[in-house]
CSV table of C-alpha atoms and ligand atoms in Angstrom, one decimal:
chain,number,residue,atom,x,y,z
Z,239,MET,CA,185.8,0.3,122.2
Z,240,ILE,CA,184.3,-2.8,124.2
Z,241,SER,CA,184.4,-5.9,122.3
Z,242,THR,CA,181.6,-8.6,122.4
Z,243,THR,CA,181.8,-11.2,125.0
Z,244,TYR,CA,181.0,-15.0,124.4
Z,245,LYS,CA,179.6,-17.6,126.6
Z,246,SER,CA,178.7,-21.4,125.8
Z,247,THR,CA,175.2,-22.5,124.6
Z,248,ARG,CA,175.0,-25.1,127.6
Z,249,THR,CA,175.9,-22.9,130.6
Z,250,ASP,CA,176.3,-19.1,131.1
Z,251,THR,CA,178.3,-18.9,134.3
Z,252,ARG,CA,181.6,-17.8,132.2
Z,253,THR,CA,182.4,-15.4,129.8
Z,254,PHE,CA,184.9,-15.6,127.3
Z,255,ARG,CA,186.7,-12.8,124.8
Z,256,PHE,CA,186.7,-13.6,121.2
Z,257,SER,CA,190.2,-14.6,121.0
Z,258,GLU,CA,189.4,-17.3,123.8
Z,259,ALA,CA,186.6,-18.7,122.0
Z,260,LEU,CA,188.4,-18.8,118.7
Z,261,LEU,CA,191.2,-20.4,119.9
Z,262,GLN,CA,189.3,-22.8,122.2
Z,263,GLY,CA,186.7,-23.7,119.2
Z,264,LEU,CA,184.2,-25.9,121.7
Z,265,ALA,CA,183.4,-24.9,125.1
Z,266,GLU,CA,184.5,-27.2,127.9
Z,267,ASP,CA,180.9,-28.4,128.5
Z,268,GLY,CA,180.6,-29.5,124.9
Z,269,GLY,CA,178.4,-26.2,123.9
Z,270,LEU,CA,179.1,-23.8,121.3
Z,271,PHE,CA,180.3,-20.4,121.8
Z,272,ILE,CA,177.8,-17.5,121.2
Z,273,PRO,CA,177.8,-13.7,121.6
Z,274,GLU,CA,176.4,-12.4,124.8
Z,275,SER,CA,174.6,-9.6,122.7
Z,276,ILE,CA,174.8,-9.1,119.3
Z,277,PRO,CA,176.4,-5.8,118.3
Z,278,ASN,CA,174.8,-3.2,115.9
Z,279,LEU,CA,175.9,-2.5,112.6
Z,280,PRO,CA,178.6,0.4,112.4
Z,281,ALA,CA,176.8,4.0,112.4
Z,282,ASN,CA,177.9,4.7,108.9
Z,283,TRP,CA,177.4,1.1,107.1
Z,284,ARG,CA,175.1,2.6,104.3
Z,285,GLU,CA,177.6,4.9,103.2
Z,286,GLN,CA,180.3,2.2,102.4
Z,287,THR,CA,181.3,1.5,98.8
Z,288,THR,CA,183.8,-1.2,98.8
Z,289,PHE,CA,183.6,-4.5,100.5
Z,290,GLU,CA,187.1,-4.1,102.1
Z,291,GLU,CA,186.2,-1.2,104.1
Z,292,LEU,CA,182.2,-2.3,105.3
Z,293,GLY,CA,184.3,-5.7,106.3
Z,294,TYR,CA,186.4,-3.8,108.5
Z,295,LEU,CA,183.8,-1.6,110.1
Z,296,VAL,CA,181.6,-4.4,110.7
Z,297,LEU,CA,184.2,-6.9,112.3
Z,298,LYS,CA,185.6,-3.8,114.5
Z,299,ASN,CA,182.2,-3.7,116.0
Z,300,TRP,CA,182.4,-7.3,117.1
Z,301,LEU,CA,186.1,-7.2,117.8
Z,302,GLY,CA,186.7,-4.0,119.5
Z,303,ASP,CA,189.8,-3.4,121.1
Z,304,GLU,CA,191.0,-7.3,120.6
Z,305,VAL,CA,192.8,-6.4,117.3
Z,306,PRO,CA,194.2,-3.1,116.6
Z,307,GLU,CA,192.6,-1.3,113.9
Z,308,ALA,CA,195.6,-1.3,111.7
Z,309,ALA,CA,195.8,-5.2,112.0
Z,310,LEU,CA,192.5,-5.6,111.5
Z,311,ARG,CA,192.4,-3.6,108.2
Z,312,ASP,CA,195.4,-5.3,106.7
Z,313,LEU,CA,193.8,-8.9,108.0
Z,314,VAL,CA,190.5,-8.2,106.4
Z,315,GLN,CA,192.2,-6.7,103.2
Z,316,ASP,CA,194.4,-10.0,102.9
Z,317,ALA,CA,191.8,-12.4,103.5
Z,318,LEU,CA,188.6,-11.0,101.5
Z,319,ASN,CA,190.9,-10.0,98.4
Z,320,PHE,CA,188.3,-11.4,95.6
Z,321,PRO,CA,185.0,-9.9,94.0
Z,322,VAL,CA,181.6,-10.3,95.5
Z,323,PRO,CA,179.4,-9.5,92.6
Z,324,LEU,CA,175.4,-9.5,92.9
Z,325,VAL,CA,174.0,-10.8,89.6
Z,326,SER,CA,170.5,-9.9,88.7
Z,327,LEU,CA,168.2,-13.1,87.2
Z,328,LYS,CA,166.1,-11.4,84.7
Z,329,ASN,CA,163.2,-13.1,82.5
Z,330,SER,CA,162.8,-15.7,84.7
Z,331,PRO,CA,158.6,-16.2,85.1
Z,332,TYR,CA,159.7,-19.4,87.3
Z,333,LEU,CA,161.2,-17.0,89.8
Z,334,GLY,CA,159.7,-13.6,89.2
Z,335,GLU,CA,160.9,-10.0,89.3
Z,336,ASN,CA,163.7,-8.8,91.6
Z,337,VAL,CA,166.0,-12.1,92.3
Z,338,ALA,CA,169.5,-11.7,92.2
Z,339,VAL,CA,172.3,-14.0,93.1
Z,340,LEU,CA,175.1,-12.9,95.4
Z,341,GLU,CA,178.1,-14.8,93.9
Z,342,LEU,CA,180.3,-15.9,97.0
Z,343,THR,CA,182.2,-18.1,94.4
Z,344,HIS,CA,185.0,-16.3,93.6
Z,345,GLY,CA,187.6,-16.9,96.5
Z,346,PRO,CA,190.5,-19.4,95.9
Z,347,THR,CA,188.5,-22.6,96.6
Z,348,LEU,CA,185.5,-21.4,94.7
Z,349,SER,CA,182.9,-21.5,97.8
Z,350,PHE,CA,181.3,-19.2,100.4
Z,351,LYS,CA,183.6,-21.0,102.8
Z,352,ASP,CA,186.7,-19.0,101.8
Z,353,PHE,CA,185.1,-16.1,103.7
Z,354,GLY,CA,185.1,-17.8,106.9
Z,355,ALA,CA,188.3,-19.6,106.7
Z,356,ARG,CA,190.5,-17.2,105.4
Z,357,THR,CA,189.3,-14.6,107.9
Z,358,MET,CA,189.6,-16.9,110.6
Z,359,ALA,CA,193.2,-18.1,109.8
Z,360,ARG,CA,194.4,-14.8,109.7
Z,361,LEU,CA,192.7,-13.9,113.3
Z,362,MET,CA,193.8,-17.0,114.9
Z,363,SER,CA,197.4,-16.7,113.5
Z,364,TYR,CA,197.3,-13.2,114.7
Z,365,PHE,CA,196.4,-14.2,118.4
Z,366,LEU,CA,198.8,-17.2,118.3
Z,367,THR,CA,201.8,-15.1,117.3
Z,368,GLN,CA,201.0,-12.8,120.2
Z,369,LYS,CA,200.7,-15.7,122.6
Z,370,LYS,CA,203.9,-17.4,121.0
Z,371,GLN,CA,202.0,-20.6,120.8
Z,372,ASN,CA,201.2,-23.5,118.4
Z,373,LEU,CA,197.9,-25.1,117.4
Z,374,THR,CA,196.7,-28.4,115.7
Z,375,ILE,CA,193.2,-27.7,113.7
Z,376,LEU,CA,191.0,-30.6,113.4
Z,377,VAL,CA,188.4,-30.2,110.5
Z,378,ALA,CA,185.7,-32.6,109.6
Z,379,THR,CA,184.4,-31.6,106.2
Z,380,SER,CA,181.4,-32.5,103.8
Z,381,GLY,CA,183.6,-31.0,100.9
Z,382,ASP,CA,184.1,-27.4,100.9
Z,383,THR,CA,185.1,-26.3,104.3
Z,384,GLY,CA,188.1,-28.5,104.2
Z,385,SER,CA,189.6,-26.8,101.1
Z,386,ALA,CA,189.0,-23.6,102.3
Z,387,VAL,CA,190.4,-24.1,105.7
Z,388,ALA,CA,193.5,-25.8,104.1
Z,389,ASP,CA,193.9,-22.8,101.6
Z,390,GLY,CA,193.5,-20.3,104.6
Z,391,PHE,CA,195.9,-21.8,106.9
Z,392,SER,CA,198.6,-23.5,104.7
Z,393,GLY,CA,201.8,-22.1,105.4
Z,394,GLN,CA,200.8,-20.0,108.5
Z,395,ASP,CA,203.8,-20.6,111.1
Z,396,GLY,CA,202.7,-22.8,114.1
Z,397,ILE,CA,199.8,-24.1,112.8
Z,398,GLU,CA,199.1,-27.5,111.6
Z,399,VAL,CA,195.6,-28.8,109.9
Z,400,ILE,CA,194.1,-32.1,110.0
Z,401,LEU,CA,191.1,-32.6,107.8
Z,402,LEU,CA,188.8,-35.6,107.8
Z,403,TYR,CA,186.2,-36.0,104.8
Z,404,PRO,CA,184.0,-38.8,104.2
Z,405,LYS,CA,185.6,-41.4,101.6
Z,406,GLY,CA,183.8,-41.6,98.3
Z,407,GLN,CA,181.3,-38.9,99.2
Z,408,VAL,CA,182.6,-35.9,98.1
Z,409,SER,CA,183.0,-35.1,94.4
Z,410,PRO,CA,186.4,-35.5,92.3
Z,411,VAL,CA,186.9,-31.9,92.1
Z,412,GLN,CA,186.3,-31.3,95.8
Z,413,GLU,CA,188.7,-34.2,96.5
Z,414,MET,CA,191.3,-32.9,94.3
Z,415,GLN,CA,191.0,-29.8,96.4
Z,416,LEU,CA,191.4,-31.5,99.8
Z,417,VAL,CA,194.2,-33.9,98.8
Z,418,VAL,CA,196.4,-31.6,96.8
Z,419,ALA,CA,200.0,-31.3,98.9
Z,420,ARG,CA,200.0,-28.3,101.1
Z,421,THR,CA,202.3,-26.7,103.4
Z,422,GLY,CA,201.4,-27.9,107.4
Z,423,VAL,CA,198.0,-29.7,106.1
Z,424,ARG,CA,197.3,-33.4,106.3
Z,425,ALA,CA,193.9,-34.8,104.6
Z,426,PHE,CA,192.2,-38.4,105.7
Z,427,ALA,CA,189.4,-40.1,103.8
Z,428,VAL,CA,187.5,-41.5,106.4
Z,429,GLU,CA,185.7,-45.0,105.9
Z,430,GLY,CA,182.4,-43.5,106.9
Z,431,THR,CA,179.6,-40.4,106.6
Z,432,PHE,CA,180.1,-36.9,107.2
Z,433,ASP,CA,178.5,-37.3,110.4
Z,434,ASP,CA,181.0,-39.8,111.6
Z,435,CYS,CA,183.9,-37.2,110.8
Z,436,GLN,CA,182.1,-34.7,112.9
Z,437,ARG,CA,181.5,-37.1,115.9
Z,438,MET,CA,185.2,-37.9,115.7
Z,439,VAL,CA,186.1,-34.4,115.9
Z,440,LYS,CA,183.9,-33.8,118.9
Z,441,GLU,CA,185.0,-36.8,120.5
Z,442,ALA,CA,188.7,-35.8,120.2
Z,443,PHE,CA,188.2,-32.5,121.8
Z,444,LEU,CA,186.6,-34.1,124.7
Z,445,ASP,CA,189.3,-37.0,125.0
Z,446,PRO,CA,191.5,-36.9,128.2
Z,447,ASN,CA,194.2,-38.7,126.3
Z,448,LEU,CA,194.5,-35.8,124.1
Z,449,ALA,CA,194.0,-33.0,126.6
Z,450,HIS,CA,197.6,-32.1,126.5
Z,451,LEU,CA,197.5,-31.6,122.9
Z,452,PRO,CA,196.7,-27.5,121.9
Z,453,LEU,CA,193.5,-28.5,119.2
Z,454,SER,CA,191.1,-26.2,117.9
Z,455,SER,CA,188.2,-26.6,115.4
Z,456,ALA,CA,187.5,-24.8,112.1
Z,457,ASN,CA,184.2,-25.9,111.6
Z,458,SER,CA,181.3,-23.8,111.4
Z,459,ILE,CA,181.1,-24.8,115.1
Z,460,ASN,CA,184.0,-22.1,115.3
Z,461,ILE,CA,182.6,-18.4,116.2
Z,462,GLY,CA,185.6,-17.1,114.2
Z,463,ARG,CA,184.0,-18.7,110.9
Z,464,LEU,CA,180.5,-17.2,111.6
Z,465,LEU,CA,181.4,-13.4,112.2
Z,466,PRO,CA,183.0,-13.1,108.7
Z,467,GLN,CA,179.8,-14.6,107.0
Z,468,SER,CA,177.4,-11.8,108.4
Z,469,LEU,CA,179.6,-9.3,106.2
Z,470,TYR,CA,178.5,-10.3,102.6
Z,471,TYR,CA,174.7,-10.0,103.6
Z,472,VAL,CA,175.1,-6.2,104.6
Z,473,TRP,CA,177.3,-6.0,101.2
Z,474,ALA,CA,174.7,-7.4,99.1
Z,475,TYR,CA,171.8,-5.5,100.8
Z,476,LEU,CA,173.7,-1.9,99.6
Z,477,GLN,CA,174.1,-3.5,96.1
Z,478,MET,CA,170.7,-4.5,96.0
Z,479,LYS,CA,169.3,-0.6,96.2
Z,480,GLN,CA,165.9,-1.6,98.1
Z,481,PRO,CA,164.5,-0.6,101.2
Z,482,ILE,CA,163.9,-4.2,102.6
Z,483,ILE,CA,165.0,-7.6,101.2
Z,484,ASN,CA,164.6,-11.3,101.8
Z,485,PHE,CA,167.6,-13.6,101.7
Z,486,CYS,CA,167.4,-17.2,100.5
Z,487,VAL,CA,170.3,-19.3,102.2
Z,488,PRO,CA,171.3,-22.8,100.6
Z,489,SER,CA,171.9,-24.5,104.2
Z,490,GLY,CA,173.3,-27.9,105.7
Z,491,ASN,CA,175.1,-26.9,109.3
Z,492,LEU,CA,173.3,-23.3,109.1
Z,493,GLY,CA,176.5,-21.6,109.8
Z,494,ASN,CA,176.1,-19.4,106.7
Z,495,LEU,CA,172.3,-18.8,107.9
Z,496,THR,CA,173.7,-17.8,111.4
Z,497,GLY,CA,175.8,-15.1,109.8
Z,498,GLY,CA,173.1,-13.7,108.3
Z,499,LEU,CA,171.0,-13.6,111.3
Z,500,PHE,CA,173.8,-11.7,113.1
Z,501,ALA,CA,173.7,-9.2,110.4
Z,502,CYS,CA,169.7,-8.9,110.9
Z,503,GLU,CA,169.8,-8.6,114.4
Z,504,GLY,CA,172.5,-5.9,114.1
Z,505,GLY,CA,170.0,-3.7,112.2
Z,506,LEU,CA,170.2,-4.9,108.4
Z,507,PRO,CA,166.5,-4.5,107.1
Z,508,VAL,CA,165.7,-8.2,106.3
Z,509,ASN,CA,162.1,-9.1,106.0
Z,510,GLN,CA,162.5,-13.1,106.0
Z,511,PHE,CA,165.3,-15.6,105.5
Z,512,VAL,CA,164.3,-18.5,103.3
Z,513,VAL,CA,166.2,-21.5,104.4
Z,514,ALA,CA,166.7,-24.2,101.7
Z,515,HIS,CA,167.9,-27.7,102.6
Z,516,ASN,CA,168.2,-30.6,100.4
Z,517,ALA,CA,166.4,-33.9,101.2
Z,518,ASN,CA,168.6,-33.6,104.7
Z,519,ASP,CA,165.2,-31.9,105.8
Z,520,PHE,CA,165.8,-32.0,109.8
Z,521,PHE,CA,165.7,-28.0,110.1
Z,522,PRO,CA,162.8,-27.1,107.6
Z,523,ALA,CA,160.7,-30.0,109.6
Z,524,TYR,CA,161.7,-28.5,112.7
Z,525,LEU,CA,160.5,-25.1,111.8
Z,526,GLY,CA,157.0,-26.9,111.0
Z,527,THR,CA,156.6,-28.9,113.9
Z,528,HIS,CA,159.2,-27.9,116.5
Z,529,THR,CA,159.8,-31.3,117.3
Z,530,GLU,CA,163.7,-32.6,116.8
Z,531,ASP,CA,163.3,-35.5,114.7
Z,532,TYR,CA,166.8,-36.8,114.6
Z,533,LYS,CA,167.8,-38.8,111.1
Z,534,PRO,CA,171.2,-39.9,109.5
Z,535,SER,CA,172.1,-37.7,106.7
Z,536,VAL,CA,171.4,-39.0,103.0
Z,537,ARG,CA,173.7,-38.5,100.2
Z,538,THR,CA,172.4,-35.9,97.6
Z,539,LEU,CA,173.8,-34.0,94.5
Z,540,SER,CA,174.3,-31.0,96.7
Z,541,ASN,CA,176.8,-32.9,99.1
Z,542,ALA,CA,178.2,-30.0,100.7
Z,543,MET,CA,174.6,-29.9,102.5
Z,544,ASP,CA,174.6,-33.4,103.5
Z,545,VAL,CA,174.2,-32.8,107.2
Z,546,GLY,CA,171.5,-34.9,109.4
Z,547,VAL,CA,171.8,-32.7,112.4
Z,548,PRO,CA,172.8,-28.9,111.9
Z,549,SER,CA,175.7,-28.5,114.2
Z,550,ASN,CA,174.4,-24.7,114.5
Z,551,PHE,CA,171.0,-25.6,115.3
Z,552,GLU,CA,172.0,-25.7,119.0
Z,553,ARG,CA,173.4,-21.7,118.5
Z,554,LEU,CA,169.9,-20.9,117.1
Z,555,LYS,CA,167.9,-22.5,119.8
Z,556,ALA,CA,170.2,-20.7,122.5
Z,557,LEU,CA,169.9,-17.5,120.6
Z,558,PHE,CA,166.3,-17.4,119.6
Z,559,THR,CA,163.1,-18.8,120.9
Z,560,PRO,CA,161.0,-21.0,118.6
Z,561,GLN,CA,158.5,-18.5,118.0
Z,562,GLY,CA,161.5,-16.0,117.1
Z,563,LEU,CA,163.1,-18.6,114.8
Z,564,ASN,CA,159.6,-19.0,113.0
Z,565,ASP,CA,158.9,-15.2,112.8
Z,566,ARG,CA,162.5,-14.8,110.8
Z,567,LEU,CA,162.7,-18.2,109.1
Z,568,TRP,CA,160.9,-19.9,106.2
Z,569,GLY,CA,162.3,-23.3,105.5
Z,570,THR,CA,161.9,-25.9,102.8
Z,571,SER,CA,163.5,-29.0,101.6
Z,572,VAL,CA,164.5,-29.9,97.7
Z,573,ASN,CA,165.3,-33.5,96.3
Z,574,ASP,CA,167.7,-34.2,93.8
Z,575,GLN,CA,165.3,-34.4,90.8
Z,576,GLU,CA,163.9,-30.9,91.7
Z,577,THR,CA,167.5,-29.8,92.1
Z,578,LEU,CA,168.4,-30.8,88.6
Z,579,GLU,CA,165.1,-29.5,86.8
Z,580,THR,CA,165.5,-25.9,88.7
Z,581,MET,CA,169.4,-26.0,87.1
Z,582,GLN,CA,167.8,-26.7,83.9
Z,583,ARG,CA,164.9,-24.5,84.0
Z,584,ILE,CA,167.0,-21.6,85.2
Z,585,TYR,CA,169.6,-21.9,82.5
Z,586,HIS,CA,166.9,-22.3,79.9
Z,587,GLU,CA,165.1,-19.1,81.1
Z,588,THR,CA,168.2,-16.8,81.9
Z,589,GLY,CA,171.3,-18.5,80.7
Z,590,TYR,CA,172.6,-18.5,84.4
Z,591,THR,CA,174.5,-21.9,85.4
Z,592,ALA,CA,173.9,-22.7,89.1
Z,593,CYS,CA,175.9,-25.3,91.1
Z,594,PRO,CA,173.4,-27.8,92.5
Z,595,HIS,CA,173.4,-26.0,96.1
Z,596,THR,CA,172.7,-22.9,94.7
Z,597,ALA,CA,169.7,-24.4,92.6
Z,598,VAL,CA,168.2,-25.8,95.6
Z,599,GLY,CA,168.2,-22.3,96.9
Z,600,LEU,CA,166.4,-21.1,93.7
Z,601,GLU,CA,163.8,-23.8,93.8
Z,602,ALA,CA,163.3,-22.6,97.5
Z,603,VAL,CA,162.5,-19.1,96.0
Z,604,HIS,CA,160.0,-20.2,93.7
Z,605,ARG,CA,158.3,-22.2,96.3
Z,606,TYR,CA,158.5,-19.5,99.2
Z,607,ARG,CA,157.1,-16.9,96.7
Z,608,ASN,CA,154.2,-19.0,95.4
Z,609,GLU,CA,153.2,-20.3,98.8
Z,610,THR,CA,153.2,-16.9,100.6
Z,611,GLY,CA,152.6,-14.3,98.2
Z,612,ASP,CA,155.7,-12.4,99.4
Z,613,GLN,CA,157.6,-10.6,96.4
Z,614,THR,CA,159.8,-8.7,98.5
Z,615,PRO,CA,163.1,-8.5,96.4
Z,616,ILE,CA,165.3,-11.5,97.2
Z,617,ILE,CA,169.1,-12.3,96.9
Z,618,VAL,CA,169.9,-16.2,96.8
Z,619,LEU,CA,173.3,-16.8,97.9
Z,620,SER,CA,175.4,-18.5,95.4
Z,621,THR,CA,177.4,-21.0,97.6
Z,622,ALA,CA,179.8,-22.7,95.2
Z,623,HIS,CA,180.9,-22.2,91.5
Z,624,PRO,CA,179.4,-24.8,89.1
Z,625,ALA,CA,182.8,-25.9,88.0
Z,626,LYS,CA,183.3,-27.9,91.1
Z,627,PHE,CA,180.4,-29.9,90.3
Z,628,PRO,CA,181.0,-31.1,86.7
Z,629,GLU,CA,179.1,-34.2,86.8
Z,630,VAL,CA,175.9,-32.5,87.8
Z,631,VAL,CA,176.0,-29.5,85.6
Z,632,GLU,CA,176.5,-32.2,82.7
Z,633,GLN,CA,173.4,-34.1,84.0
Z,634,ALA,CA,171.4,-31.3,84.2
Z,635,LEU,CA,172.1,-29.3,81.3
Z,636,GLN,CA,173.9,-32.0,79.0
Z,637,HIS,CA,176.8,-29.9,78.3
Z,638,ALA,CA,180.0,-29.0,80.4
Z,639,THR,CA,180.5,-26.2,82.6
Z,640,PRO,CA,182.8,-23.1,81.7
Z,641,PRO,CA,186.2,-24.3,83.5
Z,642,ALA,CA,187.4,-22.4,86.6
Z,643,GLU,CA,191.1,-21.2,86.2
Z,644,ALA,CA,191.7,-21.7,89.9
Z,645,LEU,CA,191.1,-25.5,89.3
Z,646,GLU,CA,193.1,-25.8,86.1
Z,647,ILE,CA,196.3,-24.4,88.2
Z,648,LEU,CA,195.5,-27.2,91.0
Z,649,ARG,CA,195.4,-30.2,88.6
Z,650,THR,CA,199.3,-29.8,87.8
Z,651,LYS,CA,200.2,-30.2,91.7
Z,652,PRO,CA,201.3,-33.2,93.6
Z,653,MET,CA,198.6,-35.1,95.6
Z,654,THR,CA,198.5,-37.3,98.5
Z,655,HIS,CA,196.1,-39.9,99.6
Z,656,ASN,CA,195.5,-41.2,103.1
Z,657,THR,CA,192.4,-43.5,104.7
Z,658,LEU,CA,191.2,-43.5,108.3
Z,659,ALA,CA,188.9,-45.8,110.2
Z,660,PRO,CA,185.7,-44.1,111.4
Z,661,THR,CA,187.0,-44.1,115.1
Z,662,LEU,CA,188.2,-41.8,117.8
Z,663,GLU,CA,191.1,-44.5,118.3
Z,664,ALA,CA,192.1,-44.0,114.6
Z,665,LEU,CA,192.1,-40.3,115.0
Z,666,ARG,CA,193.7,-40.5,118.2
Z,667,ASP,CA,196.7,-42.6,116.7
Z,668,VAL,CA,197.3,-39.7,114.1
Z,669,LEU,CA,197.2,-36.8,116.2
Z,670,LEU,CA,199.9,-38.4,118.5
Z,671,SER,CA,202.0,-39.6,115.7
Z,672,LYS,CA,203.6,-36.7,114.6
M,866,PLP,C1,178.9,-25.4,103.3
M,866,PLP,C2,178.2,-25.4,102.1
M,866,PLP,C3,176.9,-25.0,102.1
M,866,PLP,C4,176.2,-25.2,103.6
M,866,PLP,O1,176.5,-24.1,104.6
M,866,PLP,P1,176.2,-24.0,106.1
M,866,PLP,O2,176.8,-22.9,106.6
M,866,PLP,O3,176.9,-25.6,106.6
M,866,PLP,O4,174.8,-24.3,106.2
M,866,PLP,C5,176.1,-24.9,100.9
M,866,PLP,N1,176.7,-24.8,100.0
M,866,PLP,C6,178.0,-25.0,99.9
M,866,PLP,C7,178.6,-25.0,98.7
M,866,PLP,C8,178.8,-25.5,101.0
M,866,PLP,O5,180.1,-25.5,100.7
């Protein structure tokens, strides 16, 4: 079977195999890798009854002969070894009928980022072992990416991970998940914003002084993170048992959404994607006006979505026309007050405790249905477990969240704390000092 080939968002004079795009992270011209064409879902996708088998079949269509079948099957089974339940939200006058939450929160670090990070870590390790190579992975994280990547890669031979996160701008639980001592992982609190962290990573990739280092990224800018993020859309559709559905995606860098668009272009019957942002409203504003109004990121209660300029925006513009985006997507921006009110309202109506990111999505569902009248069954992606945000849950519901076992285990482990100035020079010293 032929594998999908990739090109840069900025020039399409050269094509790359998946393994090249995966290990390189960012194209030499500074662009992001995108597929030259999006493969169809496997012919028998509707008959699949386990997440592992479905995941294997969908990924096989993307990777073709680049990973042998047995290795790919093992890899998917090892990476995606946790439940992915679809929970129906009944009795909510606020949301209406046929609303369900897809809980992507049962992986080891309790966010949807475990899907991309764990799968990508194993794919990278597979290719590196073949090539007998080493790699340093640089990650800018607004919270959940870093812990998912650290967990996914820790202990893999030949791979070192360096995490940058904005100091004081992740929750205490998120910070604990980042700084817990892990084999082959160094975490740094950067004295700046998430955008500073992201800029430092981009600059490091383009820095001639670092050109001799084998560097890669594991952000949602890496194509290897995106492909696994299309699998659960297909799985959720099958669980919902409806002919056509909508999805609501709480979004920041738009990587989760891009995974959904891949599934949809591959043939999944999706009517609309409701794209839910917090006060960082660059993308909903773009969908409204088609102008690019760049603003710095602002801090919110749903801090894993505090992104000023979504990195995958460049991908979406390369893959779709502006009208094409408007045909598929409906965007909105939800502020912190509305987020808290929604957490409270949904808890009182249904007994469901949503994390602040998921609550942004639930509020967007209400708005979408109210403003458009479209009552198509809708699945909201739950992107993090509420136990990761105990302060916000307490503020919204006036009571504590039920604890999560994965977090109780972490609390007993050793932690290491490092800080870093928000400059390329500081990062360069770290990279050259090992
Ligand atoms: C990363 C993250 C998001 C945003 O996902 P993108 O792919 O960046 O759009 C939303 N919620 C949580 C909990 C996250 O960790």
